[in-house]
Amino acid sequence: LGMEVYGYDPYISVDAAWNLNRGVVHCVNLNDLLRKCDYVTLHVPMTPATRDTLNEKTLDSCKDGVRVLNFARGELVNNQAMLAALESGKVSCYLTDFPAPELLGVPGVICTPHLGASTPESEENCALMAAQQLRDYLEQGVIRNSVNYPAFDLPKTAPCRLCILHENDGADLGGMVRVLLEDCGIVDTHRNERGGVAYTVVDLEHRPIDQASESLRELQGVLRLRCL
């Protein structure tokens, strides 16, 4: 942006220093940087040592009319000290994506959401999606966006659906089919795998009798069975 850039990092390594742009002026302490800069932007983690990095004392060291950008962590700036600095004119503008209640609507403060996707509309849509996905799993055996189950997203093709979660290599799938063929009538079968877990879905003309379901549960490697 054509600016003169000053930087301060008390923990900078030799390797990191070699990778710095030659146009960056290295400041030996924070106050040295604050006295020189018209814009101050923070890029540090929040730790006990960095909490309130910008407080009443450090803000007082800034140039009059400084603009502060904080997109790292809200706790790096003491909000009460910042509000006082804004009121006095020491700080002309504070931009942050940690919109604490006391900052909202204050002249000179521009707040944006730290997670840009978290709008009221997206939160509502996410809740609806989560409810829909849970309903589809409970009613259809459909699995979407799971962190540990294999994905499966096909509608039922018969009145009954058997959902079997089993070990990927340990389950006796042939035994499952033989039990089902006795009196249920297989219409369609699907199997997806993820890591050491497999998910087998069987659509049936008739619901298995209790004895058949118990036989399936006792097969080697079967972890869970549901009949929908």
Short mmCIF file of C-alpha atoms in Angstrom, two decimals:
data_model
loop_
_atom_site.label_atom_id
_atom_site.label_comp_id
_atom_site.label_asym_id
_atom_site.label_seq_id
_atom_site.Cartn_x
_atom_site.Cartn_y
_atom_site.Cartn_z
CA LEU A 1 0.00 0.00 0.00
CA GLY A 2 3.02 2.27 -0.30
CA MET A 3 3.46 2.54 3.48
CA GLU A 4 6.62 2.51 5.57
CA VAL A 5 6.34 -0.70 7.61
CA TYR A 6 7.68 -1.11 11.13
CA GLY A 7 7.62 -4.43 12.95
CA TYR A 8 8.19 -5.64 16.51
CA ASP A 9 8.49 -9.28 17.56
CA PRO A 10 10.22 -10.15 20.85
CA TYR A 11 10.45 -13.83 19.85
CA ILE A 12 11.69 -13.52 16.28
CA SER A 13 14.14 -16.22 15.24
CA VAL A 14 17.20 -15.76 13.05
CA ASP A 15 15.58 -17.75 10.23
CA ALA A 16 12.42 -15.65 10.42
CA ALA A 17 14.47 -12.47 10.41
CA TRP A 18 16.24 -13.56 7.22
CA ASN A 19 12.84 -14.05 5.56
CA LEU A 20 11.62 -10.56 6.40
CA ASN A 21 11.08 -8.11 3.59
CA ARG A 22 13.96 -5.65 3.49
CA GLY A 23 11.45 -2.83 3.58
CA VAL A 24 10.35 -3.72 7.13
CA VAL A 25 12.04 -1.63 9.81
CA HIS A 26 12.74 -3.69 12.92
CA CYS A 27 11.77 -1.99 16.19
CA VAL A 28 13.54 -3.12 19.35
CA ASN A 29 10.52 -2.62 21.64
CA LEU A 30 6.79 -2.07 21.42
CA ASN A 31 6.80 1.56 22.56
CA ASP A 32 9.32 2.42 19.85
CA LEU A 33 6.89 1.05 17.26
CA LEU A 34 3.83 2.75 18.76
CA ARG A 35 5.47 6.18 18.73
CA LYS A 36 6.20 5.95 14.99
CA CYS A 37 3.15 4.29 13.43
CA ASP A 38 -0.06 5.81 12.08
CA TYR A 39 -1.59 2.34 11.80
CA VAL A 40 -1.03 -0.44 14.34
CA THR A 41 -2.06 -4.02 13.53
CA LEU A 42 -1.73 -6.96 15.90
CA HIS A 43 -0.58 -10.45 14.88
CA VAL A 44 0.08 -12.38 18.10
CA PRO A 45 -1.59 -15.22 20.03
CA MET A 46 -3.46 -14.49 23.23
CA THR A 47 -1.37 -15.59 26.22
CA PRO A 48 -1.06 -14.27 29.78
CA ALA A 49 1.93 -12.28 28.54
CA THR A 50 0.09 -10.70 25.60
CA ARG A 51 -3.26 -9.99 27.27
CA ASP A 52 -3.99 -6.24 27.22
CA THR A 53 -1.00 -5.55 24.96
CA LEU A 54 -2.77 -2.32 24.13
CA ASN A 55 -3.80 -0.80 27.45
CA GLU A 56 -4.01 2.69 28.91
CA LYS A 57 -0.22 3.02 29.12
CA THR A 58 0.68 1.64 25.69
CA LEU A 59 -2.13 3.54 23.97
CA ASP A 60 -0.82 6.72 25.53
CA SER A 61 2.51 6.01 23.78
CA CYS A 62 0.80 5.99 20.37
CA LYS A 63 0.75 8.87 17.91
CA ASP A 64 -2.34 11.05 18.17
CA GLY A 65 -5.05 9.87 15.80
CA VAL A 66 -3.61 6.37 15.43
CA ARG A 67 -5.74 3.70 13.77
CA VAL A 68 -5.68 0.25 15.37
CA LEU A 69 -6.50 -3.02 13.59
CA ASN A 70 -7.01 -6.13 15.72
CA PHE A 71 -7.85 -9.31 13.86
CA ALA A 72 -5.86 -11.61 16.15
CA ARG A 73 -7.62 -11.93 19.54
CA GLY A 74 -9.99 -9.58 21.32
CA GLU A 75 -8.20 -9.87 24.66
CA LEU A 76 -5.05 -8.29 23.22
CA VAL A 77 -6.76 -4.91 23.56
CA ASN A 78 -8.21 -3.57 26.78
CA ASN A 79 -11.60 -2.38 25.56
CA GLN A 80 -12.15 0.17 28.32
CA ALA A 81 -8.77 1.77 27.62
CA MET A 82 -9.56 1.75 23.91
CA LEU A 83 -12.92 3.45 24.46
CA ALA A 84 -11.24 6.14 26.53
CA ALA A 85 -8.60 6.64 23.84
CA LEU A 86 -11.29 6.97 21.18
CA GLU A 87 -13.16 9.52 23.23
CA SER A 88 -10.01 11.60 23.78
CA GLY A 89 -9.01 11.43 20.12
CA LYS A 90 -5.78 9.53 20.80
CA VAL A 91 -7.23 6.73 18.64
CA SER A 92 -9.22 7.85 15.61
CA CYS A 93 -10.44 4.41 14.55
CA TYR A 94 -10.48 0.89 15.97
CA LEU A 95 -11.16 -2.02 13.63
CA THR A 96 -11.73 -5.43 15.19
CA ASP A 97 -13.46 -8.68 14.40
CA PHE A 98 -14.17 -9.34 18.08
CA PRO A 99 -17.38 -7.30 18.52
CA ALA A 100 -17.74 -7.14 22.29
CA PRO A 101 -21.03 -5.60 23.45
CA GLU A 102 -19.33 -2.46 24.78
CA LEU A 103 -17.84 -1.75 21.34
CA LEU A 104 -21.00 -2.00 19.28
CA GLY A 105 -22.36 1.29 17.99
CA VAL A 106 -19.43 3.34 19.32
CA PRO A 107 -18.29 6.09 16.90
CA GLY A 108 -14.87 5.24 15.50
CA VAL A 109 -15.26 1.49 16.06
CA ILE A 110 -15.74 -0.85 13.11
CA CYS A 111 -16.69 -4.38 14.16
CA THR A 112 -16.78 -7.40 11.89
CA PRO A 113 -17.51 -11.01 12.90
CA HIS A 114 -14.37 -13.05 13.61
CA LEU A 115 -15.98 -15.93 11.71
CA GLY A 116 -17.33 -14.21 8.64
CA ALA A 117 -19.79 -17.01 7.88
CA SER A 118 -21.59 -16.64 11.23
CA THR A 119 -24.42 -14.39 10.10
CA PRO A 120 -27.93 -14.82 11.56
CA GLU A 121 -29.06 -16.29 8.23
CA SER A 122 -26.23 -18.83 8.06
CA GLU A 123 -26.72 -19.86 11.70
CA GLU A 124 -30.41 -20.53 10.99
CA ASN A 125 -29.57 -22.47 7.82
CA CYS A 126 -26.96 -24.53 9.68
CA ALA A 127 -29.50 -25.43 12.37
CA LEU A 128 -32.01 -26.49 9.71
CA MET A 129 -29.37 -28.54 7.89
CA ALA A 130 -28.30 -30.28 11.11
CA ALA A 131 -31.91 -31.14 11.98
CA GLN A 132 -32.54 -32.42 8.44
CA GLN A 133 -29.41 -34.59 8.51
CA LEU A 134 -30.35 -36.08 11.88
CA ARG A 135 -33.87 -36.82 10.65
CA ASP A 136 -32.54 -38.46 7.48
CA TYR A 137 -30.22 -40.65 9.55
CA LEU A 138 -32.96 -41.68 11.96
CA GLU A 139 -35.60 -42.30 9.27
CA GLN A 140 -33.57 -43.35 6.21
CA GLY A 141 -30.16 -44.41 7.51
CA VAL A 142 -28.59 -41.64 5.41
CA ILE A 143 -25.23 -40.34 6.68
CA ARG A 144 -23.96 -36.91 5.64
CA ASN A 145 -20.98 -34.93 6.96
CA SER A 146 -20.08 -37.46 9.64
CA VAL A 147 -16.62 -37.20 11.20
CA ASN A 148 -16.25 -40.97 11.70
CA TYR A 149 -18.99 -42.90 9.82
CA PRO A 150 -18.82 -43.74 6.09
CA ALA A 151 -20.96 -41.44 3.95
CA PHE A 152 -24.21 -42.82 2.52
CA ASP A 153 -26.89 -40.83 0.71
CA LEU A 154 -29.42 -42.95 -1.21
CA PRO A 155 -33.21 -43.08 -0.75
CA LYS A 156 -34.96 -46.28 0.32
CA THR A 157 -35.93 -48.56 -2.58
CA ALA A 158 -38.10 -50.95 -0.54
CA PRO A 159 -40.43 -50.87 2.46
CA CYS A 160 -37.72 -51.92 4.91
CA ARG A 161 -34.08 -50.85 5.26
CA LEU A 162 -31.45 -52.62 7.33
CA CYS A 163 -28.45 -50.48 8.36
CA ILE A 164 -25.41 -52.39 9.60
CA LEU A 165 -22.28 -50.76 10.96
CA HIS A 166 -19.47 -53.29 11.08
CA GLU A 167 -15.74 -53.75 11.05
CA ASN A 168 -14.30 -53.27 7.60
CA ASP A 169 -12.49 -56.61 7.46
CA GLY A 170 -14.01 -58.58 10.30
CA ALA A 171 -17.72 -58.77 9.38
CA ASP A 172 -19.17 -61.90 7.76
CA LEU A 173 -21.06 -60.17 4.93
CA GLY A 174 -21.85 -63.47 3.24
CA GLY A 175 -23.46 -64.63 6.43
CA MET A 176 -25.54 -61.48 6.57
CA VAL A 177 -26.87 -62.03 3.06
CA ARG A 178 -27.66 -65.69 3.69
CA VAL A 179 -29.70 -64.84 6.78
CA LEU A 180 -31.60 -62.10 4.96
CA LEU A 181 -32.36 -64.25 1.91
CA GLU A 182 -34.23 -66.78 3.97
CA ASP A 183 -37.47 -64.81 4.16
CA CYS A 184 -36.95 -61.07 3.58
CA GLY A 185 -36.34 -60.57 -0.13
CA ILE A 186 -33.34 -58.36 -0.87
CA VAL A 187 -34.10 -55.49 -3.25
CA ASP A 188 -30.82 -53.57 -3.10
CA THR A 189 -27.56 -53.49 -1.13
CA HIS A 190 -24.91 -50.81 -0.67
CA ARG A 191 -21.63 -50.74 1.22
CA ASN A 192 -19.35 -47.81 1.99
CA GLU A 193 -16.11 -47.90 3.93
CA ARG A 194 -14.12 -45.45 5.98
CA GLY A 195 -10.96 -46.46 7.71
CA GLY A 196 -11.62 -49.60 9.70
CA VAL A 197 -15.40 -49.19 9.65
CA ALA A 198 -17.92 -50.21 6.98
CA TYR A 199 -21.60 -49.32 6.60
CA THR A 200 -23.81 -51.82 4.78
CA VAL A 201 -27.37 -50.86 3.84
CA VAL A 202 -29.83 -53.49 2.63
CA ASP A 203 -33.29 -52.61 1.31
CA LEU A 204 -35.83 -55.41 1.87
CA GLU A 205 -39.34 -56.33 0.83
CA HIS A 206 -40.15 -57.63 4.30
CA ARG A 207 -38.94 -56.75 7.76
CA PRO A 208 -36.67 -59.45 9.26
CA ILE A 209 -38.16 -61.49 12.05
CA ASP A 210 -36.66 -60.94 15.48
CA GLN A 211 -34.70 -64.17 15.28
CA ALA A 212 -33.05 -63.11 12.02
CA SER A 213 -32.14 -59.73 13.47
CA GLU A 214 -30.56 -61.38 16.49
CA SER A 215 -28.59 -63.69 14.20
CA LEU A 216 -27.26 -60.67 12.34
CA ARG A 217 -26.21 -58.93 15.55
CA GLU A 218 -24.25 -62.00 16.55
CA LEU A 219 -22.22 -62.09 13.33
CA GLN A 220 -18.52 -61.46 13.78
CA GLY A 221 -17.58 -57.81 13.38
CA VAL A 222 -21.10 -56.34 13.56
CA LEU A 223 -21.01 -53.20 15.72
CA ARG A 224 -24.56 -51.87 15.35
CA LEU A 225 -27.72 -52.83 13.51
CA ARG A 226 -30.87 -50.80 12.85
CA CYS A 227 -34.03 -51.82 11.01
CA LEU A 228 -36.01 -48.91 9.53
#
